[in-house]
Tab-separated table of C-alpha atoms in Angstrom:
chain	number	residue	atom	x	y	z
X	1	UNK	CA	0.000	0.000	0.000
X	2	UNK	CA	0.783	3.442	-0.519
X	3	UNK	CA	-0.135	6.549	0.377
X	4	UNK	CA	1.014	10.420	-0.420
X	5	UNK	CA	2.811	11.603	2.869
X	6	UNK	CA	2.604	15.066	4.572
X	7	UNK	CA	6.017	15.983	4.678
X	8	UNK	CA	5.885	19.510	5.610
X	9	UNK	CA	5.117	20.925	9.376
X	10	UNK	CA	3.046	24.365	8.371
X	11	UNK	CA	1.122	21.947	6.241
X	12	UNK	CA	0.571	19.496	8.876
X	13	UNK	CA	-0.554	22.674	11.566
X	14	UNK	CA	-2.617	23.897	9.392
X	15	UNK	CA	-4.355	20.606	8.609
X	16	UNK	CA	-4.787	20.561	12.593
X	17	UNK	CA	-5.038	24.343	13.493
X	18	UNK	CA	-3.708	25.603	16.546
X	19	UNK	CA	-4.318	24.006	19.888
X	20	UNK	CA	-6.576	25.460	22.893
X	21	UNK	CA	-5.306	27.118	25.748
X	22	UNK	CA	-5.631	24.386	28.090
X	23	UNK	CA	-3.424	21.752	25.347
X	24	UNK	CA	-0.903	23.981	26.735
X	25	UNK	CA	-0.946	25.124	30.036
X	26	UNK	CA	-1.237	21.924	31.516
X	27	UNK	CA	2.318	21.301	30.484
X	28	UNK	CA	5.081	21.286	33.648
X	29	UNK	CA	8.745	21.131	33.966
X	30	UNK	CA	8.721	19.004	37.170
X	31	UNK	CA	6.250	17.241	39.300
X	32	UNK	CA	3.440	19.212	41.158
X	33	UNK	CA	1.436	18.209	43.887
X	34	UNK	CA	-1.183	17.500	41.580
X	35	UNK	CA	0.846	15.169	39.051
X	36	UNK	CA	2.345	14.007	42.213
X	37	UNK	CA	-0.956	12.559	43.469
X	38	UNK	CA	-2.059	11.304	39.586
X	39	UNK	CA	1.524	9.520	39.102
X	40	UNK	CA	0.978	7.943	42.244
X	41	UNK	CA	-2.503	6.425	41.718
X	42	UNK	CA	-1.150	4.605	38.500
X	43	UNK	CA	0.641	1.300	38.652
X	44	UNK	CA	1.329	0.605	35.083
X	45	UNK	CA	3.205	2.666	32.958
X	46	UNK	CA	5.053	1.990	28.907
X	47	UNK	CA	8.171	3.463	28.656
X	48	UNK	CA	9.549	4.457	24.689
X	49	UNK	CA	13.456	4.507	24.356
X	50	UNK	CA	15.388	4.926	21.556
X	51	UNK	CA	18.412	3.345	20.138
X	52	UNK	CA	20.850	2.872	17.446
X	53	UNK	CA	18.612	0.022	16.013
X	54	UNK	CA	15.403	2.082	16.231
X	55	UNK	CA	12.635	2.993	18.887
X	56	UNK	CA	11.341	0.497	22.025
X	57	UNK	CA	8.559	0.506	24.412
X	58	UNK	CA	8.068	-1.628	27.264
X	59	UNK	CA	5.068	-2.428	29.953
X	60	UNK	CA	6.216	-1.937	32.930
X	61	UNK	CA	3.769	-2.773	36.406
X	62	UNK	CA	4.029	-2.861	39.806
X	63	UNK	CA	1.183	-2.189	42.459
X	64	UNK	CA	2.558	0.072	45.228
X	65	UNK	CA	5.658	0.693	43.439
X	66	UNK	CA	6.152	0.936	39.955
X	67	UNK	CA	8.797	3.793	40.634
X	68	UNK	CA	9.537	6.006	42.994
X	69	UNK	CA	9.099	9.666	42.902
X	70	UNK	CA	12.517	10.910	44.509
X	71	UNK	CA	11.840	14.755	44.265
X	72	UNK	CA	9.623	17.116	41.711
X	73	UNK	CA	12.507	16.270	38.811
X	74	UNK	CA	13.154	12.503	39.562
X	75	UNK	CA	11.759	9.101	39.151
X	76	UNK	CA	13.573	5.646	39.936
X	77	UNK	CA	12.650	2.910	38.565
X	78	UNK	CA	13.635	-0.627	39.581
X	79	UNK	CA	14.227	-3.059	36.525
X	80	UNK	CA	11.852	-5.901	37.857
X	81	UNK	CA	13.017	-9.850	36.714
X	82	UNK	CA	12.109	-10.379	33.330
X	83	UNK	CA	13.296	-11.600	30.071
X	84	UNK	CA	16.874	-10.122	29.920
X	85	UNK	CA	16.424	-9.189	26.563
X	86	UNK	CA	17.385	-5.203	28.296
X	87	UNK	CA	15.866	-3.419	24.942
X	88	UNK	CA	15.505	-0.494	27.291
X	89	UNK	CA	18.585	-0.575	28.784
X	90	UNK	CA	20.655	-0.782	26.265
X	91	UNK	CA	18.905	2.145	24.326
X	92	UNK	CA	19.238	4.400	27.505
X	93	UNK	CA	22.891	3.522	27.854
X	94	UNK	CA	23.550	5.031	24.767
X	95	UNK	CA	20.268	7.530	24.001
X	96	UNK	CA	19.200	8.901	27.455
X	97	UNK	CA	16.168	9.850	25.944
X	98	UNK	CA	12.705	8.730	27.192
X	99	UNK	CA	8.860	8.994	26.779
X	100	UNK	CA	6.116	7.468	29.238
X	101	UNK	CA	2.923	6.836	29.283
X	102	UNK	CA	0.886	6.064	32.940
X	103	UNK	CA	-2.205	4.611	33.178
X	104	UNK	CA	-4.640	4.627	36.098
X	105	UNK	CA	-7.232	1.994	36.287
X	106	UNK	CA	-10.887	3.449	36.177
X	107	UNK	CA	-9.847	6.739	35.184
X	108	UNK	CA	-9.692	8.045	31.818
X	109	UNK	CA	-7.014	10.424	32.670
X	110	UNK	CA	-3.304	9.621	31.056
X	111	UNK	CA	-0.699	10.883	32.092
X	112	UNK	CA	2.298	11.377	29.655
X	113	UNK	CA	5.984	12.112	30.649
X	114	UNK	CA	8.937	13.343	28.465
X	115	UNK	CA	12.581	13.478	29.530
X	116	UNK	CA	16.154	11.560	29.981
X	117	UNK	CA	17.385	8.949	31.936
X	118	UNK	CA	20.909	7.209	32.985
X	119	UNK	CA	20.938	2.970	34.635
X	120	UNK	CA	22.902	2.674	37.527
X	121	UNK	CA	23.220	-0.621	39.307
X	122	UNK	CA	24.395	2.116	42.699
X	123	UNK	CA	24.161	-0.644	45.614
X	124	UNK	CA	22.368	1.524	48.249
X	125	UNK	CA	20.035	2.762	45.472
X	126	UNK	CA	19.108	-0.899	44.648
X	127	UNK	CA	19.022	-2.362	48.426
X	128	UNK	CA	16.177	0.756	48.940
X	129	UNK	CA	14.155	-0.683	45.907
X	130	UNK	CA	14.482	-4.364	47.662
X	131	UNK	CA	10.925	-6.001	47.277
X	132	UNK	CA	10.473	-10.083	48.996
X	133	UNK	CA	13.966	-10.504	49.503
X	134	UNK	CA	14.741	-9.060	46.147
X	135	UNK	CA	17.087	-6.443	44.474
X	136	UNK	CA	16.696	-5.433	41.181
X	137	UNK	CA	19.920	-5.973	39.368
X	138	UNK	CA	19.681	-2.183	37.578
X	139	UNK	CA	17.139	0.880	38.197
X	140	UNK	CA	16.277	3.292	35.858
X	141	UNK	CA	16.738	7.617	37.294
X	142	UNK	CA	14.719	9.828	35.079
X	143	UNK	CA	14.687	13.522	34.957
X	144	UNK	CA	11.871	14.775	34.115
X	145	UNK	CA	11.662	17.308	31.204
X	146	UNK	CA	8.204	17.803	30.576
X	147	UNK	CA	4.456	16.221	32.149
X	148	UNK	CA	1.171	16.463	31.352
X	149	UNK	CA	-2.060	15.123	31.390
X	150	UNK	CA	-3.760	13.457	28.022
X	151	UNK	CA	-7.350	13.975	27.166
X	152	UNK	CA	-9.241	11.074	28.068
X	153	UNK	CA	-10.748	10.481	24.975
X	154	UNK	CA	-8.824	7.557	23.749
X	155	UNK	CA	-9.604	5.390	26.842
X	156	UNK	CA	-13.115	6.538	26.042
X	157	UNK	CA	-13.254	5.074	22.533
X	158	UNK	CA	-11.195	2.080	23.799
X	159	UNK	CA	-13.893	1.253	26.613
X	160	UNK	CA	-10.648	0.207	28.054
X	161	UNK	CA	-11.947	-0.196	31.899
X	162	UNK	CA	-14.939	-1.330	30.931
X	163	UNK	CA	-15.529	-4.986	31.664
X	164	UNK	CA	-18.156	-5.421	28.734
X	165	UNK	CA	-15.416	-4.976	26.126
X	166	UNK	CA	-12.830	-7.098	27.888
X	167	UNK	CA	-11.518	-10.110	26.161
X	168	UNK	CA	-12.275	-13.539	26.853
X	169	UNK	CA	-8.282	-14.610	27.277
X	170	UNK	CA	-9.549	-18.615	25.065
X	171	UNK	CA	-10.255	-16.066	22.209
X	172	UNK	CA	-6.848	-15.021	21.446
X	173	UNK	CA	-3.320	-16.720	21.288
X	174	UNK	CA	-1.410	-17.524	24.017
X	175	UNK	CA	2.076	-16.473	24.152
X	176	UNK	CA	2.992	-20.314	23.925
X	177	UNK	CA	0.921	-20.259	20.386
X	178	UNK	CA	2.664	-17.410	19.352
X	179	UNK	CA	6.476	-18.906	20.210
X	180	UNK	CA	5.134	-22.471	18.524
X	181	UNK	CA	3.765	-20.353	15.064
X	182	UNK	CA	7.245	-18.474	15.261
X	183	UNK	CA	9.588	-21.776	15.463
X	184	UNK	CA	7.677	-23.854	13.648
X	185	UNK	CA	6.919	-26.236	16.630
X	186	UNK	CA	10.540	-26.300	18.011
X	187	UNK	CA	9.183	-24.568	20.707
X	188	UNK	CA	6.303	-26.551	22.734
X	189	UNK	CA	3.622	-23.759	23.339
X	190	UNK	CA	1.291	-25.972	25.407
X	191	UNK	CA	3.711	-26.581	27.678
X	192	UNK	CA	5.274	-23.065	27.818
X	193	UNK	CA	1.711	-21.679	28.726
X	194	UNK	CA	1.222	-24.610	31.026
X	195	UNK	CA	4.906	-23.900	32.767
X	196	UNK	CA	4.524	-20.131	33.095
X	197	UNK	CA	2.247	-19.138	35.882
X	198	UNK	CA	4.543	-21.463	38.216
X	199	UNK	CA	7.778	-19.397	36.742
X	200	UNK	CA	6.469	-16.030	36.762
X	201	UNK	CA	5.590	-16.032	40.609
X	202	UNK	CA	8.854	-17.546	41.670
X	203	UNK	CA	10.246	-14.701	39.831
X	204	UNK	CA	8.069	-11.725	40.095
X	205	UNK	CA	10.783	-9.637	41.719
């Protein structure tokens, strides 16, 4: 497929016009008490980050402690057990660039965050983000460059937190059918998906 691309800004602006007054003046260099209190009512967050290779963005989730707000320019963010596959990490290390975007279930407010960030595996850092006995191996600081709050209507078209439009988890693949289509059956999805539950609770943290 092909389509003819807008490849000029005015163009683009004045396809779109110019925004309202609130669009902008919700905008903020650092944390207030306000995004304070919104930041901290969301446990699940995507984080973009860009590399040599191209653009990334993870999930990441934690109830009670996703990241830590460390003043009105910082976040820390422990780097929970998962895959090792470090896609973030690796982009940070060498593009300190970053983009978020927090959710808060039941509320149709977003929150979206714009600004760089450095690893650091500092060993009092990661003994303070210690959760059931364990340390994450890295954590993520993040000065913040810019926050605001997104219009809720996306998570109004979505229905997103309404339970009528979830989906039924037997009417979509499994990660095991996904990893069994990908190999060609070297992989064993059933028993992937039938392995996993045990395998992510003996290493959530």
């Amino acid at each position: 497929m092909s389509f003819e691309p807008i490849t000029d800004v005015a163009a683009l602006e004045a396809l779109y016009g110019t925004p309202g007054e609130a669009a902008i003046a919700k905008v903020s260099d650092r944390i207030t008490p306000e995004y304070r209190r919104l930041l901290e009512a969301s446990p699940f967050f995507t984080l973009a980050s860009v590399g040599p290779e191209g653009l990334d963005c993870s999930p990441r989730g934690e109830r009670g402690g996703a990241f830590v707000i460390a003043d009105e320019k910082t976040l820390i963010i422990p780097d929970r057990r998962g895959n090792n596959r470090i896609d973030t990490l690796r982009n940070i290390v060498r593009d300190p660039r970053v983009a978020f975007c927090f959710l808060i279930p039941g509320s149709k407010t977003t929150v979206r965050l714009n600004g760089t960030a450095i690893v650091t595996a500092d060993a009092d850092l990661l003994a303070s983000l210690e959760r059931d006995g364990q340390r994450p191996r890295s954590a993520i600081v993040v000065t913040v460059g810019e926050i605001y709050t997104q219009c809720g209507r996306a998570v109004l078209r979505a229905g997103l937190w309404d339970p009528a439009h979830h989906v039924e988890p037997g009417a979509i693949p499994t990660p095991g059918d996904v990893l069994a289509a990908q190999t060609a059956g070297r992989i064993d999805g059933a028993a992937y998906d039938a392995e996993w539950p045990e395998r992510a609770a003996r290493t959530m943290w």
